Amino acid sequence: MESPRTLLESVGSSLSAPWGGTSNIADLDGDVHWVDFGGPADATPIVLVHGLGGSHLNWVQVAPLLAQHTRVYALDLAGFGLTQANGRHTGIPANTALLNAFIDTVVGRPVILFGNSMGGMVSALATHARPDSVAGLVLVDPALPLPIRIPDPVVAAQFLVYSLPYLGEQALRLGRRAMTDQELSEQMTNLCFSDPTRADTEVLAAGAALSTIRRNFPGQDSEFLQAARSLLTTLARPREYRKALRNITVPTLLIHGERDRLVSVAAAHCAAASHPHWTTIILGDTGHTPQLEVPDEFNRHALAWLSHTDLIKN
């Protein structure tokens, strides 16, 4: 009989195999699922970090091309994807520490971090905490301190519910019960894409398959909400986060969708103005996950920047 860890690796590989991924489990104060997309070992490796409610699948459309240039890893943060929390915290500080432990233990050398949404915040804070472990930083529609403006009403209502004890848990549980796994996958796409018709059907199917697996994970709603509330707390009291961003000295690329409903492009413009040494690219007619919505354009910009900064050779 296969061990639970072996079974999890098998399940993970079945999800990422169409894009050349191989599933692995690391013991980082508990099991952490990660995917190896391969690639040459003579350049600085890339670690891909997903956002709130995401997983390694958020990167499958860009990882194969990146892996032609360097070794590429993607991990599932605690409470997401195939990494169950199992008693661990899933908030921003805990997952920042987990990311640094992953770099130290699994990769074992300085990396280039790509972080989307909450993963952008985690990647920035990990860089601030351990600048010796990060050679470059790519922030993809990262969670940023928001300028004063009217937020997207659907997003604002959703996060208001997340912030409320008991109501948040009930809303998530009832919403998950009311939808099929395919509908859950499509709902995330509708929220994150400017044009949902751009969604890749194979990625949607893999997301639905992951949702099916996660229905058997106990505590997934409370783990999600712990992360969401930690994210909101960091953004509501952003002084330490702003300080961490100011202190980052490694080469940094900010890529942001102009039509992002979750993190407004105004926040990206503010961040760019505050950090003129960053390279900033605003993608027109693009939402919150450009690596999924416009993967070819995303890779073109990312590879050009990586080559320009000599982090990898194009």
XYZ file of C-alpha atoms in Angstrom:
314
model
C 0.000 0.000 0.000
C 1.314 3.442 -0.953
C 2.011 5.939 1.823
C -0.104 9.127 2.021
C 2.932 11.138 0.901
C 3.470 8.938 -2.165
C -0.212 9.166 -3.040
C -0.077 12.962 -2.750
C 2.964 13.139 -5.024
C 1.151 10.947 -7.559
C -1.933 13.160 -7.465
C 0.165 16.296 -7.788
C 2.091 14.950 -10.754
C -1.148 14.071 -12.527
C -2.196 17.744 -12.225
C 1.034 19.350 -13.434
C 2.272 16.650 -15.856
C 0.722 18.266 -18.973
C 3.092 21.188 -18.429
C 6.164 19.109 -17.582
C 5.859 19.307 -13.793
C 6.918 16.639 -11.331
C 5.287 16.589 -7.891
C 7.361 16.439 -4.695
C 6.852 16.675 -0.933
C 9.297 18.418 1.426
C 9.215 18.250 5.206
C 9.324 21.870 6.366
C 7.873 21.541 9.856
C 5.135 19.575 8.086
C 4.622 18.384 4.516
C 4.846 21.005 1.763
C 3.880 20.138 -1.792
C 5.986 21.573 -4.599
C 6.426 21.029 -8.322
C 9.692 20.772 -10.219
C 9.423 22.013 -13.815
C 13.047 21.145 -14.516
C 15.488 23.335 -16.419
C 19.243 23.903 -16.613
C 21.084 24.214 -13.317
C 23.726 26.738 -14.413
C 21.544 29.833 -13.948
C 19.831 31.350 -10.939
C 16.717 29.238 -10.236
C 13.184 30.627 -10.153
C 10.637 29.949 -7.402
C 6.992 30.679 -8.254
C 4.647 31.727 -5.415
C 0.857 31.747 -5.889
C -1.765 34.034 -4.371
C -4.731 33.702 -2.020
C -6.857 30.713 -3.011
C -4.292 29.672 -5.607
C -1.751 26.896 -6.079
C 1.156 25.821 -8.255
C -1.391 25.587 -11.101
C -1.382 29.391 -11.286
C 1.992 29.172 -13.050
C 1.688 26.198 -15.413
C 1.302 28.288 -18.561
C 4.551 30.203 -18.042
C 6.738 27.667 -16.208
C 7.644 25.490 -19.239
C 9.156 28.407 -21.174
C 10.939 29.763 -18.101
C 12.342 26.257 -17.553
C 14.089 26.464 -20.925
C 16.375 29.042 -19.324
C 16.785 27.956 -15.695
C 15.488 25.549 -13.060
C 11.912 26.358 -12.080
C 10.113 25.439 -8.855
C 6.539 26.169 -7.759
C 5.305 25.503 -4.233
C 1.903 25.348 -2.568
C 1.885 27.569 0.513
C 0.464 26.211 3.775
C -3.309 25.867 3.501
C -3.361 25.965 -0.305
C -3.080 23.577 -3.214
C -1.915 20.203 -1.948
C -0.195 21.595 1.168
C -2.477 21.051 4.134
C -1.835 23.245 7.143
C -2.073 20.385 9.645
C -1.983 22.780 12.574
C 0.398 25.291 11.037
C -0.596 28.923 10.648
C -1.480 30.020 7.124
C -1.113 33.778 7.596
C 1.430 36.054 5.944
C 4.227 35.737 8.567
C 3.994 31.934 8.682
C 4.011 31.522 4.903
C 6.865 34.016 4.584
C 8.907 31.836 6.935
C 7.829 28.735 5.003
C 9.024 30.276 1.718
C 12.427 31.090 3.183
C 12.667 27.560 4.585
C 11.821 26.191 1.133
C 14.613 28.231 -0.464
C 17.118 27.081 2.167
C 16.102 23.422 2.313
C 14.868 22.488 -1.156
C 16.668 24.882 -3.503
C 19.773 25.507 -1.415
C 20.965 28.626 -3.245
C 19.784 32.187 -3.966
C 16.721 32.366 -6.208
C 14.592 34.690 -8.303
C 11.167 34.952 -6.682
C 8.029 35.380 -8.790
C 5.063 36.228 -6.551
C 1.464 36.871 -7.592
C -1.120 38.649 -5.416
C -0.704 37.430 -1.803
C 2.337 35.535 -3.082
C 3.807 38.874 -4.136
C 3.482 40.150 -0.592
C 4.974 36.937 0.803
C 7.839 37.092 -1.720
C 8.593 40.740 -0.918
C 8.617 40.073 2.826
C 10.779 36.965 2.330
C 13.217 39.074 0.320
C 13.296 41.714 3.041
C 13.870 39.067 5.731
C 16.556 37.178 3.824
C 18.093 39.383 1.102
C 21.029 36.985 0.860
C 18.646 34.285 -0.435
C 17.035 36.315 -3.226
C 18.854 37.525 -6.342
C 15.830 39.087 -8.040
C 12.140 39.739 -7.428
C 9.222 39.705 -9.871
C 6.009 41.068 -8.350
C 2.943 40.101 -10.376
C -0.139 42.130 -9.389
C 1.093 41.919 -5.785
C -1.045 42.746 -2.785
C -0.078 46.386 -2.198
C -1.172 49.165 0.151
C -4.184 50.680 -1.567
C -4.607 54.381 -2.376
C -7.816 55.995 -1.168
C -10.419 55.226 -3.828
C -13.712 53.416 -4.289
C -12.914 49.666 -4.490
C -14.537 47.182 -6.836
C -17.913 46.539 -5.095
C -17.903 42.768 -5.630
C -14.358 42.400 -4.316
C -15.011 44.760 -1.397
C -18.124 42.812 -0.366
C -16.285 39.505 -0.642
C -13.422 40.590 1.589
C -15.794 42.189 4.060
C -17.454 38.795 4.507
C -14.036 37.136 4.879
C -13.193 39.522 7.714
C -16.257 38.636 9.796
C -15.943 35.785 12.334
C -18.372 32.914 11.775
C -20.032 34.598 8.775
C -16.872 34.166 6.727
C -16.707 30.445 7.489
C -20.402 29.959 6.744
C -20.256 31.872 3.474
C -17.304 29.845 2.219
C -18.833 26.532 3.226
C -22.223 27.280 1.676
C -20.673 28.700 -1.477
C -18.505 25.631 -1.982
C -21.485 23.325 -1.485
C -23.609 25.267 -3.952
C -21.150 24.993 -6.853
C -19.541 22.176 -8.782
C -15.756 21.997 -8.901
C -15.818 23.220 -12.502
C -17.939 26.185 -11.424
C -15.489 26.980 -8.606
C -12.633 26.997 -11.100
C -14.586 29.236 -13.470
C -15.598 31.580 -10.631
C -11.938 32.251 -9.818
C -11.226 32.914 -13.485
C -14.135 35.352 -13.761
C -12.779 37.271 -10.777
C -9.140 37.321 -11.842
C -9.331 37.728 -15.630
C -10.204 40.862 -17.546
C -11.493 38.593 -20.321
C -12.508 35.134 -19.012
C -12.747 33.772 -22.565
C -8.931 33.743 -22.578
C -8.901 30.966 -19.962
C -7.199 27.760 -21.045
C -9.613 24.817 -20.823
C -6.890 22.417 -19.664
C -5.922 24.748 -16.811
C -9.589 25.125 -15.840
C -9.962 21.337 -15.785
C -6.860 20.957 -13.620
C -8.228 23.606 -11.230
C -11.524 21.724 -10.999
C -9.671 18.471 -10.322
C -7.719 20.163 -7.528
C -10.984 21.471 -6.027
C -12.321 17.910 -6.017
C -9.258 16.725 -4.101
C -9.423 19.619 -1.645
C -13.030 18.854 -0.699
C -11.551 16.005 1.349
C -9.166 18.318 3.231
C -10.510 19.156 6.695
C -10.301 22.777 7.785
C -9.672 24.276 4.352
C -12.145 27.121 4.909
C -10.623 28.215 8.221
C -7.127 27.966 6.703
C -8.158 30.177 3.781
C -9.774 32.735 6.076
C -6.765 32.824 8.393
C -4.634 33.758 5.374
C -7.198 36.261 4.056
C -7.519 37.995 7.424
C -3.747 38.141 7.839
C -3.503 39.723 4.393
C -6.155 42.298 5.246
C -4.444 43.105 8.561
C -1.128 43.722 6.805
C -2.782 46.039 4.294
C -4.854 47.838 6.952
C -1.718 48.674 8.970
C 0.826 48.941 6.170
C 3.686 50.846 7.807
C 5.901 47.782 8.333
C 5.044 46.450 4.882
C 5.906 49.767 3.239
C 9.192 49.806 5.161
C 9.999 46.273 3.972
C 9.313 47.277 0.350
C 11.558 50.347 0.676
C 14.411 48.252 2.036
C 14.442 45.772 -0.860
C 17.616 46.351 -2.867
C 17.603 43.407 -5.295
C 16.525 44.025 -8.921
C 12.726 44.159 -8.938
C 10.179 43.931 -11.737
C 6.558 44.953 -11.133
C 4.076 43.559 -13.676
C 0.455 44.647 -13.208
C -2.773 44.234 -15.133
C -4.456 47.512 -15.998
C -7.914 46.026 -15.325
C -7.116 44.199 -12.091
C -10.248 44.172 -9.897
C -8.484 42.838 -6.797
C -5.473 45.174 -6.619
C -6.162 48.369 -8.519
C -3.670 49.603 -11.054
C -3.617 52.840 -9.008
C -1.839 50.890 -6.256
C 0.751 49.728 -8.775
C 1.305 53.286 -10.021
C 1.791 54.455 -6.414
C 4.296 51.659 -5.774
C 6.165 52.477 -8.972
C 6.387 56.154 -8.018
C 7.685 55.214 -4.548
C 10.275 52.814 -5.981
C 11.683 54.428 -9.136
C 14.515 51.875 -9.221
C 11.974 49.130 -9.952
C 11.081 48.275 -13.525
C 7.309 48.619 -13.932
C 5.200 47.199 -16.749
C 1.446 47.809 -16.944
C -0.354 45.315 -19.172
C -3.393 46.774 -20.914
C -6.732 44.918 -20.923
C -5.399 42.401 -18.384
C -6.627 41.345 -14.957
C -5.130 40.026 -11.744
C -3.299 36.947 -13.087
C -1.492 37.939 -16.281
C 0.622 34.772 -16.157
C -2.591 32.855 -16.880
C -4.506 35.389 -18.967
C -1.715 36.558 -21.312
C 1.099 34.018 -20.700
C 3.002 34.735 -23.920
C 3.113 38.473 -23.233
C 3.990 37.820 -19.607
C 6.931 35.594 -20.510
C 8.157 38.043 -23.147
C 8.413 40.839 -20.580
C 9.768 38.629 -17.795
C 12.485 37.039 -19.938
C 13.527 40.391 -21.404
C 13.923 41.821 -17.891
C 15.761 38.751 -16.590
C 18.167 38.984 -19.506
C 18.616 42.747 -19.112
C 19.486 42.352 -15.431
C 21.822 39.407 -16.228
C 19.883 37.181 -13.839
C 19.533 34.633 -16.645
C 20.575 34.547 -20.281
C 17.784 34.863 -22.835
